[in-house]
C-alpha cells in the first residue's frame, strides 16, 4: 500500500511533505520562477480556467513551489488547506476581512501584535466592522462581548510580548455558540508545539517570517483551515487582491520547514536555561516563560502546548535598567524579530509597542521595565553568560 503522508512522523512531514518532483527527479525542491503557464491547446486553457482540469494559471493564483510550501505546512498543521501569503500581516488581514463584512462585529484578545491592532482599530472601522477588545484570559469577558452580529474572534496565544495564554478550546466553544469563527495567531507557539485547529479553532495564521524561516531572510505568511471554509472565505480575496507569496520566498520557507522541528526544539532547550538564569537573578522582578511552572497560565499551557517555545519576557523595573541590560549584551543582538537562529532582545515599550497608547499598554501589564528575548541556536553556556553579565549591568 502507498504511504499516506498524513500518517508520517512530524519530522518526515517536514522533510518530505508536499514534495512534487519535476520530470528531472531533483532531490531539492525546484524553484519555479514563472508567472504564467502554457496550455497544450485552446481547449485545455478553457478547461483550466473553468476549473475542470487541475493545473496552474498565474502566479497570483498559485505556483508549484508555493504549493509545495503550502502542502508541507498543511501536513505539519494537520489542516486540509494552507494558503501562503506575502507576510504575516497579509495573512491576518485576509483572514479577518474574508470572514467579515460591513455591519459585522469582531471580538479580539487585547494583547496583539501592533499591526494587528492597527488593522482592527483603524482599518476595519472604515468598512463598518466594529471590535470589542477583551482580556483574553477571561472567558466571561469573551462571552459578554458577544453581540447578535459577532462573526469572528481573534486571539494570539501566547501573546506578544508578555506571553499571555488563552484557553483556545474554551474560546472556540464560545465563538461557535455565538455563530462566530475563531482565528488563532499561532506564531509564538509554532506549529511544533500547538495545534489550534485540533483544539477547536477554525482558522490558524502564521507569520512565516518568524520560526518557519528562522534565519532572518524573508517575509511570509500562511492561513490554514478546513477546505470548505478556506474556499468560501478566502479563495476569491486571495486571487483578486494579490497578497501572493513570491515563489522565491516560498522556496526559502519550504527549506526552512525541513529544519523547523530541530531548530525550535533546540531554541526551546536554550530558552528554558536562559529563563532560569534570568528568574534566579536579583535584578529580574518577574520572568515569564511558557515552559516554567510559575507562568500565570501554566495549567492551560499543560493542556494545549507541548513545549514552552523560545521567547522569554522579564521585568527589570525601569526603562533605564532595561536599556542598560540591552546595551551590555555582547552576543545577543538588540532587534525586534523573533524565532531567528540568532538570539535577540528588545524593549517593547520603545519599539514593537511604542504606538500603543500607554493606558492600553498598562492594561496588558506592559510597563517600562519589560524586555522580550527571542532565544536562538547559540551555545546555551554562551547565552547564559551573556545574559547574566547584562543583568549584572542593568
Ligand atoms: C511578526 C508577527 C506578525 C506579522 O508578521 P509579518 O511577517 O512581519 O508581517 C503577526 N503576528 C505575530 C504574532 C507576529 O509575531
mmCIF file of C-alpha atoms and ligand atoms in Angstrom:
data_model
loop_
_atom_site.group_PDB
_atom_site.id
_atom_site.type_symbol
_atom_site.label_atom_id
_atom_site.label_comp_id
_atom_site.label_asym_id
_atom_site.label_seq_id
_atom_site.Cartn_x
_atom_site.Cartn_y
_atom_site.Cartn_z
ATOM 1 C CA UNK A 1 0.000 0.000 0.000
ATOM 2 C CA UNK A 2 1.169 3.528 -0.772
ATOM 3 C CA UNK A 3 2.298 5.593 2.187
ATOM 4 C CA UNK A 4 -0.164 8.262 3.345
ATOM 5 C CA UNK A 5 1.911 11.335 4.326
ATOM 6 C CA UNK A 6 -0.705 12.131 6.974
ATOM 7 C CA UNK A 7 0.483 9.037 8.857
ATOM 8 C CA UNK A 8 4.106 10.201 8.856
ATOM 9 C CA UNK A 9 6.017 11.435 11.874
ATOM 10 C CA UNK A 10 6.317 15.220 12.131
ATOM 11 C CA UNK A 11 9.991 15.052 11.149
ATOM 12 C CA UNK A 12 9.180 13.128 7.969
ATOM 13 C CA UNK A 13 6.366 15.511 7.049
ATOM 14 C CA UNK A 14 8.742 18.449 7.370
ATOM 15 C CA UNK A 15 11.422 16.923 5.156
ATOM 16 C CA UNK A 16 9.266 15.198 2.525
ATOM 17 C CA UNK A 17 5.721 16.554 2.807
ATOM 18 C CA UNK A 18 4.350 18.276 -0.289
ATOM 19 C CA UNK A 19 7.323 17.270 -2.459
ATOM 20 C CA UNK A 20 6.277 17.417 -6.124
ATOM 21 C CA UNK A 21 9.200 16.415 -8.344
ATOM 22 C CA UNK A 22 9.565 17.642 -11.879
ATOM 23 C CA UNK A 23 10.485 15.086 -14.592
ATOM 24 C CA UNK A 24 14.166 15.809 -13.800
ATOM 25 C CA UNK A 25 13.926 13.998 -10.478
ATOM 26 C CA UNK A 26 15.612 16.731 -8.429
ATOM 27 C CA UNK A 27 16.275 15.970 -4.738
ATOM 28 C CA UNK A 28 15.997 19.571 -3.567
ATOM 29 C CA UNK A 29 12.624 21.131 -4.311
ATOM 30 C CA UNK A 30 12.632 23.129 -7.540
ATOM 31 C CA UNK A 31 12.211 26.891 -7.604
ATOM 32 C CA UNK A 32 9.650 27.693 -10.297
ATOM 33 C CA UNK A 33 10.231 31.368 -11.055
ATOM 34 C CA UNK A 34 7.377 31.659 -13.532
ATOM 35 C CA UNK A 35 4.390 33.999 -13.554
ATOM 36 C CA UNK A 36 2.330 32.130 -16.121
ATOM 37 C CA UNK A 37 1.879 28.679 -17.597
ATOM 38 C CA UNK A 38 1.374 27.479 -21.178
ATOM 39 C CA UNK A 39 -1.520 25.255 -22.253
ATOM 40 C CA UNK A 40 -1.391 22.467 -24.834
ATOM 41 C CA UNK A 41 -4.455 23.814 -26.657
ATOM 42 C CA UNK A 42 -7.115 26.479 -26.516
ATOM 43 C CA UNK A 43 -9.486 23.855 -25.161
ATOM 44 C CA UNK A 44 -7.001 22.998 -22.399
ATOM 45 C CA UNK A 45 -6.771 26.696 -21.446
ATOM 46 C CA UNK A 46 -10.550 26.849 -21.349
ATOM 47 C CA UNK A 47 -10.768 23.759 -19.145
ATOM 48 C CA UNK A 48 -8.172 25.079 -16.732
ATOM 49 C CA UNK A 49 -9.824 28.486 -16.400
ATOM 50 C CA UNK A 50 -13.174 26.770 -15.899
ATOM 51 C CA UNK A 51 -11.666 24.726 -13.083
ATOM 52 C CA UNK A 52 -12.496 21.487 -14.909
ATOM 53 C CA UNK A 53 -8.832 20.487 -15.104
ATOM 54 C CA UNK A 54 -6.202 20.872 -12.400
ATOM 55 C CA UNK A 55 -3.117 22.948 -13.083
ATOM 56 C CA UNK A 56 -1.608 26.368 -12.638
ATOM 57 C CA UNK A 57 -2.764 29.532 -14.403
ATOM 58 C CA UNK A 58 -0.994 32.548 -12.944
ATOM 59 C CA UNK A 59 1.357 33.169 -10.033
ATOM 60 C CA UNK A 60 -1.196 35.278 -8.169
ATOM 61 C CA UNK A 61 -3.465 32.177 -8.025
ATOM 62 C CA UNK A 62 -0.795 29.569 -7.369
ATOM 63 C CA UNK A 63 2.692 28.343 -8.211
ATOM 64 C CA UNK A 64 4.289 24.876 -7.934
ATOM 65 C CA UNK A 65 6.956 25.972 -5.422
ATOM 66 C CA UNK A 66 4.436 27.911 -3.359
ATOM 67 C CA UNK A 67 2.120 24.920 -3.427
ATOM 68 C CA UNK A 68 4.872 22.655 -2.099
ATOM 69 C CA UNK A 69 5.311 25.082 0.805
ATOM 70 C CA UNK A 70 1.547 25.215 1.378
ATOM 71 C CA UNK A 71 1.165 21.436 1.251
ATOM 72 C CA UNK A 72 4.085 20.856 3.604
ATOM 73 C CA UNK A 73 2.789 23.360 6.172
ATOM 74 C CA UNK A 74 -0.764 21.964 5.890
ATOM 75 C CA UNK A 75 0.592 18.484 6.558
ATOM 76 C CA UNK A 76 2.501 19.744 9.602
ATOM 77 C CA UNK A 77 -0.537 21.587 10.973
ATOM 78 C CA UNK A 78 -2.978 18.768 10.226
ATOM 79 C CA UNK A 79 -5.058 21.224 8.149
ATOM 80 C CA UNK A 80 -6.933 20.370 4.958
ATOM 81 C CA UNK A 81 -5.732 23.507 3.204
ATOM 82 C CA UNK A 82 -2.956 26.075 3.596
ATOM 83 C CA UNK A 83 -2.694 29.285 1.558
ATOM 84 C CA UNK A 84 0.565 31.185 1.652
ATOM 85 C CA UNK A 85 0.681 34.986 1.762
ATOM 86 C CA UNK A 86 3.399 37.585 1.309
ATOM 87 C CA UNK A 87 3.721 38.355 5.019
ATOM 88 C CA UNK A 88 2.207 37.527 8.370
ATOM 89 C CA UNK A 89 0.246 40.765 8.210
ATOM 90 C CA UNK A 90 -1.289 39.928 4.840
ATOM 91 C CA UNK A 91 -2.325 36.595 6.371
ATOM 92 C CA UNK A 92 -4.018 38.313 9.337
ATOM 93 C CA UNK A 93 -5.635 40.937 7.081
ATOM 94 C CA UNK A 94 -7.058 38.367 4.671
ATOM 95 C CA UNK A 95 -8.037 36.011 7.496
ATOM 96 C CA UNK A 96 -10.200 38.732 9.072
ATOM 97 C CA UNK A 97 -11.599 40.507 6.016
ATOM 98 C CA UNK A 98 -12.524 37.181 4.404
ATOM 99 C CA UNK A 99 -14.781 36.442 7.375
ATOM 100 C CA UNK A 100 -16.238 39.916 7.980
ATOM 101 C CA UNK A 101 -18.372 42.449 6.123
ATOM 102 C CA UNK A 102 -19.906 45.843 6.917
ATOM 103 C CA UNK A 103 -22.132 45.633 9.969
ATOM 104 C CA UNK A 104 -20.301 42.674 11.490
ATOM 105 C CA UNK A 105 -18.631 42.599 14.886
ATOM 106 C CA UNK A 106 -15.283 41.120 15.927
ATOM 107 C CA UNK A 107 -14.093 40.154 19.403
ATOM 108 C CA UNK A 108 -10.314 40.203 19.863
ATOM 109 C CA UNK A 109 -7.890 39.488 22.663
ATOM 110 C CA UNK A 110 -6.408 42.862 23.628
ATOM 111 C CA UNK A 111 -2.765 41.722 23.686
ATOM 112 C CA UNK A 112 -1.988 41.637 19.973
ATOM 113 C CA UNK A 113 0.867 42.321 17.606
ATOM 114 C CA UNK A 114 0.938 46.095 16.907
ATOM 115 C CA UNK A 115 -0.029 45.922 13.227
ATOM 116 C CA UNK A 116 -2.920 43.558 14.036
ATOM 117 C CA UNK A 117 -4.233 46.198 16.429
ATOM 118 C CA UNK A 118 -3.918 48.826 13.698
ATOM 119 C CA UNK A 119 -5.983 46.715 11.269
ATOM 120 C CA UNK A 120 -8.650 46.234 13.915
ATOM 121 C CA UNK A 121 -8.696 49.711 15.451
ATOM 122 C CA UNK A 122 -8.025 51.896 12.407
ATOM 123 C CA UNK A 123 -8.740 49.954 9.225
ATOM 124 C CA UNK A 124 -11.743 47.678 9.805
ATOM 125 C CA UNK A 125 -13.923 50.530 11.190
ATOM 126 C CA UNK A 126 -13.631 52.266 7.787
ATOM 127 C CA UNK A 127 -15.527 49.324 6.357
ATOM 128 C CA UNK A 128 -18.132 49.230 9.105
ATOM 129 C CA UNK A 129 -16.658 46.447 11.244
ATOM 130 C CA UNK A 130 -16.618 47.106 14.995
ATOM 131 C CA UNK A 131 -14.433 45.331 17.513
ATOM 132 C CA UNK A 132 -14.585 44.681 21.235
ATOM 133 C CA UNK A 133 -11.218 44.006 22.885
ATOM 134 C CA UNK A 134 -11.198 41.598 25.806
ATOM 135 C CA UNK A 135 -8.784 40.260 28.388
ATOM 136 C CA UNK A 136 -8.101 37.015 26.514
ATOM 137 C CA UNK A 137 -7.560 35.042 29.725
ATOM 138 C CA UNK A 138 -11.087 35.865 30.966
ATOM 139 C CA UNK A 139 -13.689 33.514 29.461
ATOM 140 C CA UNK A 140 -16.574 35.563 30.879
ATOM 141 C CA UNK A 141 -15.228 38.594 29.029
ATOM 142 C CA UNK A 142 -15.352 36.706 25.700
ATOM 143 C CA UNK A 143 -18.950 35.638 26.448
ATOM 144 C CA UNK A 144 -20.039 39.117 27.485
ATOM 145 C CA UNK A 145 -18.528 40.702 24.388
ATOM 146 C CA UNK A 146 -20.713 38.698 22.002
ATOM 147 C CA UNK A 147 -23.366 40.649 20.082
ATOM 148 C CA UNK A 148 -26.004 39.357 17.665
ATOM 149 C CA UNK A 149 -23.752 40.423 14.744
ATOM 150 C CA UNK A 150 -20.499 38.881 16.078
ATOM 151 C CA UNK A 151 -18.938 36.891 13.249
ATOM 152 C CA UNK A 152 -15.319 36.355 14.285
ATOM 153 C CA UNK A 153 -12.996 36.022 17.275
ATOM 154 C CA UNK A 154 -9.258 36.702 17.046
ATOM 155 C CA UNK A 155 -6.670 35.684 19.584
ATOM 156 C CA UNK A 156 -2.890 35.439 19.735
ATOM 157 C CA UNK A 157 -1.748 32.755 22.184
ATOM 158 C CA UNK A 158 0.851 33.006 23.597
ATOM 159 C CA UNK A 159 0.531 36.739 23.044
ATOM 160 C CA UNK A 160 3.198 39.306 22.334
ATOM 161 C CA UNK A 161 5.089 40.455 24.357
ATOM 162 C CA UNK A 162 4.148 39.128 27.812
ATOM 163 C CA UNK A 163 3.203 35.603 26.697
ATOM 164 C CA UNK A 164 -0.352 35.661 27.982
ATOM 165 C CA UNK A 165 -2.018 32.318 27.186
ATOM 166 C CA UNK A 166 -5.676 31.780 26.218
ATOM 167 C CA UNK A 167 -7.666 28.542 26.597
ATOM 168 C CA UNK A 168 -8.218 28.017 22.875
ATOM 169 C CA UNK A 169 -10.766 25.191 23.190
ATOM 170 C CA UNK A 170 -12.960 27.130 25.627
ATOM 171 C CA UNK A 171 -12.871 30.288 23.491
ATOM 172 C CA UNK A 172 -13.692 28.212 20.381
ATOM 173 C CA UNK A 173 -16.816 26.898 22.138
ATOM 174 C CA UNK A 174 -17.937 30.427 22.999
ATOM 175 C CA UNK A 175 -17.305 31.552 19.410
ATOM 176 C CA UNK A 176 -19.229 28.642 17.933
ATOM 177 C CA UNK A 177 -22.157 29.092 20.319
ATOM 178 C CA UNK A 178 -22.324 32.683 19.005
ATOM 179 C CA UNK A 179 -22.139 31.583 15.363
ATOM 180 C CA UNK A 180 -18.654 33.102 15.013
ATOM 181 C CA UNK A 181 -15.347 31.757 13.673
ATOM 182 C CA UNK A 182 -12.217 31.634 15.844
ATOM 183 C CA UNK A 183 -8.952 32.786 14.224
ATOM 184 C CA UNK A 184 -5.757 31.981 16.159
ATOM 185 C CA UNK A 185 -2.398 33.670 15.514
ATOM 186 C CA UNK A 186 -0.084 30.775 16.412
ATOM 187 C CA UNK A 187 3.286 32.422 15.790
ATOM 188 C CA UNK A 188 4.671 32.249 19.318
ATOM 189 C CA UNK A 189 3.750 28.587 19.903
ATOM 190 C CA UNK A 190 4.817 27.483 16.387
ATOM 191 C CA UNK A 191 3.122 24.520 14.674
ATOM 192 C CA UNK A 192 5.552 22.268 16.555
ATOM 193 C CA UNK A 193 4.081 22.997 19.999
ATOM 194 C CA UNK A 194 0.421 23.936 19.465
ATOM 195 C CA UNK A 195 -2.308 22.830 17.049
ATOM 196 C CA UNK A 196 -5.175 25.336 17.311
ATOM 197 C CA UNK A 197 -7.370 23.538 14.749
ATOM 198 C CA UNK A 198 -7.285 20.357 16.811
ATOM 199 C CA UNK A 199 -8.207 22.460 19.877
ATOM 200 C CA UNK A 200 -11.307 23.810 18.094
ATOM 201 C CA UNK A 201 -10.142 26.919 16.201
ATOM 202 C CA UNK A 202 -11.465 27.440 12.668
ATOM 203 C CA UNK A 203 -8.503 29.278 11.158
ATOM 204 C CA UNK A 204 -4.809 29.454 12.054
ATOM 205 C CA UNK A 205 -2.485 32.199 10.827
ATOM 206 C CA UNK A 206 1.292 32.412 10.821
ATOM 207 C CA UNK A 207 3.958 34.932 10.163
ATOM 208 C CA UNK A 208 6.361 32.524 8.417
ATOM 209 C CA UNK A 209 8.906 35.341 8.775
ATOM 210 C CA UNK A 210 9.497 34.102 12.299
ATOM 211 C CA UNK A 211 10.413 30.476 13.098
ATOM 212 C CA UNK A 212 9.476 28.992 9.714
ATOM 213 C CA UNK A 213 12.195 30.996 8.001
ATOM 214 C CA UNK A 214 14.059 31.234 11.279
ATOM 215 C CA UNK A 215 17.165 32.555 9.598
ATOM 216 C CA UNK A 216 16.227 36.192 9.101
ATOM 217 C CA UNK A 217 15.877 36.182 5.310
ATOM 218 C CA UNK A 218 12.335 36.642 4.019
ATOM 219 C CA UNK A 219 8.808 37.672 4.895
ATOM 220 C CA UNK A 220 5.977 35.196 4.529
ATOM 221 C CA UNK A 221 2.629 34.228 5.970
ATOM 222 C CA UNK A 222 0.049 31.467 5.916
ATOM 223 C CA UNK A 223 -3.646 30.851 6.542
ATOM 224 C CA UNK A 224 -4.808 27.320 7.350
ATOM 225 C CA UNK A 225 -8.158 25.628 7.872
ATOM 226 C CA UNK A 226 -10.755 23.225 6.550
ATOM 227 C CA UNK A 227 -11.246 23.154 2.787
ATOM 228 C CA UNK A 228 -14.865 24.351 2.740
ATOM 229 C CA UNK A 229 -14.191 27.433 4.868
ATOM 230 C CA UNK A 230 -10.882 28.224 3.156
ATOM 231 C CA UNK A 231 -12.620 28.163 -0.234
ATOM 232 C CA UNK A 232 -15.682 30.110 0.843
ATOM 233 C CA UNK A 233 -13.861 32.792 2.826
ATOM 234 C CA UNK A 234 -10.501 33.173 1.085
ATOM 235 C CA UNK A 235 -10.259 31.778 -2.427
ATOM 236 C CA UNK A 236 -11.529 34.874 -4.228
ATOM 237 C CA UNK A 237 -9.933 37.507 -1.988
ATOM 238 C CA UNK A 238 -6.529 35.821 -2.417
ATOM 239 C CA UNK A 239 -6.929 35.677 -6.213
ATOM 240 C CA UNK A 240 -8.167 39.193 -6.710
ATOM 241 C CA UNK A 241 -6.352 41.317 -4.123
ATOM 242 C CA UNK A 242 -2.896 39.823 -4.751
ATOM 243 C CA UNK A 243 -1.166 39.012 -1.442
ATOM 244 C CA UNK A 244 0.567 36.032 -3.122
ATOM 245 C CA UNK A 245 3.879 34.818 -1.670
ATOM 246 C CA UNK A 246 6.753 35.031 -4.159
ATOM 247 C CA UNK A 247 8.000 31.602 -5.330
ATOM 248 C CA UNK A 248 11.496 32.549 -4.222
ATOM 249 C CA UNK A 249 10.301 33.229 -0.687
ATOM 250 C CA UNK A 250 8.187 30.059 -0.828
ATOM 251 C CA UNK A 251 11.310 28.110 -1.677
ATOM 252 C CA UNK A 252 13.266 29.647 1.224
ATOM 253 C CA UNK A 253 10.408 28.866 3.614
ATOM 254 C CA UNK A 254 9.985 25.341 2.237
ATOM 255 C CA UNK A 255 13.632 24.655 3.047
ATOM 256 C CA UNK A 256 13.123 26.363 6.424
ATOM 257 C CA UNK A 257 10.401 23.843 7.258
ATOM 258 C CA UNK A 258 12.877 20.975 6.804
ATOM 259 C CA UNK A 259 14.756 22.054 9.929
ATOM 260 C CA UNK A 260 11.870 23.667 11.849
ATOM 261 C CA UNK A 261 11.438 20.874 14.387
ATOM 262 C CA UNK A 262 15.171 20.661 15.123
ATOM 263 C CA UNK A 263 15.577 24.416 15.421
ATOM 264 C CA UNK A 264 12.501 25.083 17.551
ATOM 265 C CA UNK A 265 13.355 22.272 19.963
ATOM 266 C CA UNK A 266 16.945 23.423 20.400
ATOM 267 C CA UNK A 267 15.838 27.048 20.794
ATOM 268 C CA UNK A 268 13.354 25.888 23.416
ATOM 269 C CA UNK A 269 16.044 23.992 25.357
ATOM 270 C CA UNK A 270 18.158 27.159 25.280
ATOM 271 C CA UNK A 271 15.205 29.372 26.273
ATOM 272 C CA UNK A 272 14.430 27.193 29.288
ATOM 273 C CA UNK A 273 18.017 27.564 30.505
ATOM 274 C CA UNK A 274 18.121 31.305 29.852
ATOM 275 C CA UNK A 275 14.740 31.777 31.585
ATOM 276 C CA UNK A 276 16.094 30.003 34.679
ATOM 277 C CA UNK A 277 19.193 32.209 34.704
ATOM 278 C CA UNK A 278 17.022 35.338 34.450
ATOM 279 C CA UNK A 279 14.497 34.183 37.064
ATOM 280 C CA UNK A 280 17.295 33.398 39.539
ATOM 281 C CA UNK A 281 18.949 36.807 39.096
ATOM 282 C CA UNK A 282 18.263 39.505 41.700
ATOM 283 C CA UNK A 283 17.682 42.162 39.008
ATOM 284 C CA UNK A 284 14.636 40.486 37.465
ATOM 285 C CA UNK A 285 11.345 41.213 39.241
ATOM 286 C CA UNK A 286 9.305 38.788 37.193
ATOM 287 C CA UNK A 287 10.186 36.286 34.494
ATOM 288 C CA UNK A 288 7.522 34.904 32.168
ATOM 289 C CA UNK A 289 8.264 31.805 30.127
ATOM 290 C CA UNK A 290 5.689 29.296 28.863
ATOM 291 C CA UNK A 291 7.917 26.375 29.899
ATOM 292 C CA UNK A 292 8.109 27.392 33.565
ATOM 293 C CA UNK A 293 5.669 26.174 36.227
ATOM 294 C CA UNK A 294 5.334 29.766 37.534
ATOM 295 C CA UNK A 295 3.787 31.023 34.255
ATOM 296 C CA UNK A 296 0.447 32.654 35.195
ATOM 297 C CA UNK A 297 -1.482 30.251 32.905
ATOM 298 C CA UNK A 298 0.674 27.151 33.466
ATOM 299 C CA UNK A 299 -2.387 24.888 33.773
ATOM 300 C CA UNK A 300 -3.724 25.950 30.367
ATOM 301 C CA UNK A 301 -0.277 25.565 28.818
ATOM 302 C CA UNK A 302 -0.134 21.982 30.108
ATOM 303 C CA UNK A 303 -3.437 21.297 28.309
ATOM 304 C CA UNK A 304 -2.687 22.789 24.935
ATOM 305 C CA UNK A 305 1.048 23.256 24.357
ATOM 306 C CA UNK A 306 3.719 20.579 24.141
ATOM 307 C CA UNK A 307 6.689 22.924 24.588
ATOM 308 C CA UNK A 308 7.489 26.336 26.040
ATOM 309 C CA UNK A 309 8.792 27.964 22.862
ATOM 310 C CA UNK A 310 11.741 30.294 22.515
ATOM 311 C CA UNK A 311 10.514 33.645 23.853
ATOM 312 C CA UNK A 312 11.175 34.874 27.398
ATOM 313 C CA UNK A 313 9.859 38.125 28.887
ATOM 314 C CA UNK A 314 11.222 39.707 32.057
ATOM 315 C CA UNK A 315 10.742 42.870 34.076
ATOM 316 C CA UNK A 316 13.806 44.815 35.174
ATOM 317 C CA UNK A 317 11.769 47.505 36.925
ATOM 318 C CA UNK A 318 12.558 50.576 34.806
ATOM 319 C CA UNK A 319 13.357 51.704 31.292
ATOM 320 C CA UNK A 320 16.833 52.654 32.457
ATOM 321 C CA UNK A 321 17.562 49.130 33.720
ATOM 322 C CA UNK A 322 16.085 47.530 30.583
ATOM 323 C CA UNK A 323 18.216 49.712 28.308
ATOM 324 C CA UNK A 324 21.355 49.050 30.396
ATOM 325 C CA UNK A 325 20.665 45.334 30.047
ATOM 326 C CA UNK A 326 20.319 45.604 26.255
ATOM 327 C CA UNK A 327 23.405 47.790 25.885
ATOM 328 C CA UNK A 328 25.535 45.363 27.931
ATOM 329 C CA UNK A 329 24.759 42.329 25.710
ATOM 330 C CA UNK A 330 27.768 41.158 23.697
ATOM 331 C CA UNK A 331 26.390 38.126 21.834
ATOM 332 C CA UNK A 332 22.635 38.661 21.795
ATOM 333 C CA UNK A 333 21.506 41.338 19.312
ATOM 334 C CA UNK A 334 19.186 44.234 20.078
ATOM 335 C CA UNK A 335 16.496 43.515 17.500
ATOM 336 C CA UNK A 336 12.767 43.000 17.233
ATOM 337 C CA UNK A 337 12.406 39.859 15.094
ATOM 338 C CA UNK A 338 11.777 36.535 16.793
ATOM 339 C CA UNK A 339 12.255 32.858 16.124
ATOM 340 C CA UNK A 340 15.624 33.503 14.489
ATOM 341 C CA UNK A 341 18.751 31.329 14.806
ATOM 342 C CA UNK A 342 20.395 34.389 16.356
ATOM 343 C CA UNK A 343 19.233 35.422 19.818
ATOM 344 C CA UNK A 344 17.782 38.897 20.065
ATOM 345 C CA UNK A 345 16.236 41.089 22.722
ATOM 346 C CA UNK A 346 14.028 44.147 22.509
ATOM 347 C CA UNK A 347 12.418 46.773 24.735
ATOM 348 C CA UNK A 348 8.749 46.555 23.669
ATOM 349 C CA UNK A 349 7.626 49.912 25.114
ATOM 350 C CA UNK A 350 10.025 51.850 22.879
ATOM 351 C CA UNK A 351 9.993 49.537 19.825
ATOM 352 C CA UNK A 352 7.283 47.000 18.936
ATOM 353 C CA UNK A 353 4.618 48.502 21.215
ATOM 354 C CA UNK A 354 5.525 52.193 21.065
ATOM 355 C CA UNK A 355 2.403 53.120 19.090
ATOM 356 C CA UNK A 356 0.137 51.514 21.694
ATOM 357 C CA UNK A 357 -1.321 54.206 23.989
ATOM 358 C CA UNK A 358 0.106 53.998 27.497
ATOM 359 C CA UNK A 359 -3.283 53.212 29.044
ATOM 360 C CA UNK A 360 -3.632 50.189 26.750
ATOM 361 C CA UNK A 361 -0.076 49.085 27.494
ATOM 362 C CA UNK A 362 -0.845 49.199 31.203
ATOM 363 C CA UNK A 363 -3.975 47.107 30.628
ATOM 364 C CA UNK A 364 -1.814 44.289 29.323
ATOM 365 C CA UNK A 365 0.737 44.807 32.114
ATOM 366 C CA UNK A 366 3.407 46.198 29.817
ATOM 367 C CA UNK A 367 5.429 48.663 31.891
ATOM 368 C CA UNK A 368 8.765 50.266 31.007
ATOM 369 C CA UNK A 369 10.944 47.622 32.666
ATOM 370 C CA UNK A 370 9.956 44.717 30.390
ATOM 371 C CA UNK A 371 12.387 43.112 27.975
ATOM 372 C CA UNK A 372 11.406 40.460 25.432
ATOM 373 C CA UNK A 373 14.044 37.993 24.352
ATOM 374 C CA UNK A 374 13.895 35.532 21.457
ATOM 375 C CA UNK A 375 16.369 32.778 22.219
ATOM 376 C CA UNK A 376 18.309 31.352 19.284
ATOM 377 C CA UNK A 377 20.639 28.496 18.477
ATOM 378 C CA UNK A 378 23.913 29.698 20.017
ATOM 379 C CA UNK A 379 25.526 27.650 22.776
ATOM 380 C CA UNK A 380 23.476 27.677 25.970
ATOM 381 C CA UNK A 381 26.598 28.423 28.030
ATOM 382 C CA UNK A 382 27.453 31.486 25.948
ATOM 383 C CA UNK A 383 23.878 32.770 26.135
ATOM 384 C CA UNK A 384 23.652 32.254 29.894
ATOM 385 C CA UNK A 385 26.942 34.092 30.411
ATOM 386 C CA UNK A 386 25.921 36.987 28.140
ATOM 387 C CA UNK A 387 22.540 37.376 29.842
ATOM 388 C CA UNK A 388 23.974 37.107 33.382
ATOM 389 C CA UNK A 389 26.591 39.734 32.634
ATOM 390 C CA UNK A 390 23.994 42.074 31.124
ATOM 391 C CA UNK A 391 21.710 41.559 34.139
ATOM 392 C CA UNK A 392 24.601 42.460 36.445
ATOM 393 C CA UNK A 393 24.959 45.701 34.463
ATOM 394 C CA UNK A 394 21.207 46.504 34.481
HETATM 395 C C1 LIG B 1 5.517 39.157 13.252
HETATM 396 C C2 LIG B 1 4.139 38.847 13.611
HETATM 397 C C3 LIG B 1 3.091 39.146 12.736
HETATM 398 C C4 LIG B 1 3.329 39.851 11.413
HETATM 399 O O1 LIG B 1 4.122 39.117 10.547
HETATM 400 P P1 LIG B 1 4.999 39.762 9.358
HETATM 401 O O2 LIG B 1 5.537 38.555 8.663
HETATM 402 O O3 LIG B 1 6.031 40.618 9.983
HETATM 403 O O4 LIG B 1 4.065 40.543 8.502
HETATM 404 C C5 LIG B 1 1.802 38.814 13.116
HETATM 405 N N1 LIG B 1 1.555 38.213 14.294
HETATM 406 C C6 LIG B 1 2.545 37.921 15.163
HETATM 407 C C7 LIG B 1 2.221 37.261 16.450
HETATM 408 C C8 LIG B 1 3.862 38.217 14.857
HETATM 409 O O5 LIG B 1 4.839 37.924 15.725
#
